[in-house]
Amino acid sequence: MLKIDAARLCESIETLGRIGAYLDEHTSLTGVNRLALTDADGEGRRHVVGLMRELGLEVTVDRIGNVYARRAGREDALPPVVIGSHVDSVPTAGRFDGCLGVLGGLEIVRTLDEARIRTRRPIVVAFFTDEEGSRFGTDMLGSAVATGRLALERAYALRDRQGLSVRDELERIGFLGPAPVDAQQRMPPHAYLECHIEQGPILRAREQDIGVVTGVQAISWQALTITGKSAHAGTTPMSLRADAGVAAAKINLRLREMIASARYGDEMRATMGTIVPHPGMVNIVPGRVLATVDLRNPSEEDMRRAEADLISYYPQVEREEKVRIEWRQTARTEPVPFDPKIQDRIAEAAEALGLSHERIISGAGHDAQELARLCPTAMVFVPGEYDGISHNPREHSTPEQCAAGVNVMLQVVLQLADE
Ligand code: HGY
Ligand code: MN
Ligand code: MN
């Protein structure tokens, strides 16, 4: 059975991982910071485009900076099989999140070239812009634009905390490409596959080699601006305070209480990842807090109830803490199921390779959930060490784990590209 070169795959992951590398003071590990559309992201993108060109692939950059690298098929006019993911990262990333899927796709191309296999359909290896959403506030930005969930002009106008826009930053790093963004119109995919680290503890704990991903859970992000009144910490009586910090803390604790209530199913997750007080000084009552809320739930009905209950709590906090709470929905996707037939092919390929596997829902969002709007789509998960920790420099999947996932993807790609 045709297999990839595991050492070469892992070498490519290590090499890309050196772009945007930094020494993390909290873990003393080398992390990766290739925040979307920063210079480091630009350098990472150029490195991967270089690999694509070395393989003789036809590289196209679209107007939101998505990059597509095409390998011709025998019947080249047929819709392609697309393999993709992302190369941008959160600021405290490991080397695998997103990169495994893109570099795994290029390793599949190298392996087909070496085996002199020309598939019936073209194969496209893609990476999408700003999958993480950390900098501009909404996730899967590039793939959402490519598949019509997000308008290009709306994406262009998004700004980071320094007020820099997606459009200007894309242009600055040289990836505001010429190609139309509409993937359906320009390159209607036959199928889409993504290999990704699980980013959680399940597969490793159950000693499973492969995760056959059934779909992605619902995601809801809010940005909160809580406005109180800055005041002297020593002279201001408690009764006269409008403390935005206490208001944020109450909302954060309410999230925990909601989870504990089990009113929203027993899988719900909630995170206040951003809590930025202003002016943020020891002797000043915070007059303003910028905060975010990240809700995840496999059930759309439970998610909606959780959102409604949380928002209905805000006026109570406003009254109790004499603050104003403004909130914006910055990301919202419903649960997305993946194609059952491709899931079966992934399971069969794992069997044929002697790999253990189980069905698993994705706790994290992925570009695949956007591509599922256009074509039959599925994902292959690989386990991670240290409880599958991710969005942390300790993120680590072994060469064997990575190669197993990409070998499964190779088998399914061969089937899809020859049907
Ligand atoms: O937040 C997520 O689920 C993904 O890492 N963008
Ligand atoms: Mn990812
Ligand atoms: Mn991520």
Tab-separated table of N, CA, C and O and ligand atoms in Angstrom, residues 97 131-132 139-140 199 219 221 294 296 363-365 391, ligand 1:
chain	number	residue	atom	x	y	z
A	97	ASP	N	-0.997	22.597	14.709
A	97	ASP	CA	-2.355	23.101	14.462
A	97	ASP	C	-2.429	23.738	13.069
A	97	ASP	O	-1.789	24.751	12.822
A	131	GLU	N	-7.631	31.331	9.947
A	131	GLU	CA	-8.573	30.349	10.492
A	131	GLU	C	-8.797	30.626	11.974
A	131	GLU	O	-9.904	30.456	12.482
A	132	GLU	N	-7.777	31.096	12.670
A	132	GLU	CA	-7.880	31.181	14.127
A	132	GLU	C	-8.833	32.277	14.624
A	132	GLU	O	-9.453	32.141	15.668
A	139	ASP	N	-13.562	33.640	13.426
A	139	ASP	CA	-12.733	32.509	13.001
A	139	ASP	C	-13.116	32.037	11.601
A	139	ASP	O	-14.159	32.389	11.064
A	140	MET	N	-12.255	31.220	11.028
A	140	MET	CA	-12.413	30.685	9.669
A	140	MET	C	-12.667	31.809	8.657
A	140	MET	O	-13.465	31.679	7.728
A	199	GLN	N	-6.494	18.106	19.222
A	199	GLN	CA	-6.420	19.247	20.154
A	199	GLN	C	-7.190	18.967	21.452
A	199	GLN	O	-7.586	19.898	22.153
A	219	ILE	N	-20.417	27.087	17.558
A	219	ILE	CA	-19.451	28.034	18.129
A	219	ILE	C	-20.132	29.397	18.206
A	219	ILE	O	-20.800	29.820	17.249
A	221	TRP	N	-19.153	33.369	19.606
A	221	TRP	CA	-18.197	34.301	20.229
A	221	TRP	C	-18.869	35.658	20.400
A	221	TRP	O	-19.578	36.133	19.480
A	294	ASP	N	-16.580	32.803	24.705
A	294	ASP	CA	-16.525	31.734	23.694
A	294	ASP	C	-17.394	30.595	24.214
A	294	ASP	O	-17.082	30.009	25.252
A	296	ARG	N	-19.292	26.886	23.306
A	296	ARG	CA	-19.286	25.743	22.367
A	296	ARG	C	-20.353	24.748	22.832
A	296	ARG	O	-20.480	24.499	24.052
A	363	GLY	N	-14.223	19.384	18.786
A	363	GLY	CA	-14.460	20.460	19.770
A	363	GLY	C	-14.024	21.802	19.199
A	363	GLY	O	-14.542	22.854	19.582
A	364	ALA	N	-13.074	21.777	18.264
A	364	ALA	CA	-12.544	23.018	17.678
A	364	ALA	C	-13.196	23.283	16.331
A	364	ALA	O	-13.672	22.375	15.659
A	365	GLY	N	-13.187	24.550	15.954
A	365	GLY	CA	-13.649	24.918	14.619
A	365	GLY	C	-12.554	24.639	13.601
A	365	GLY	O	-11.377	24.616	13.938
A	391	HIS	N	-3.072	25.103	21.321
A	391	HIS	CA	-3.064	26.548	21.612
A	391	HIS	C	-2.151	26.795	22.803
A	391	HIS	O	-2.400	27.637	23.647
B	1	HGY	O1	-11.266	28.280	18.027
B	1	HGY	C1	-11.218	27.265	17.358
B	1	HGY	O2	-11.996	26.360	17.557
B	1	HGY	C2	-10.183	27.106	16.276
B	1	HGY	O3	-8.920	26.873	16.880
B	1	HGY	N1	-10.113	28.260	15.436
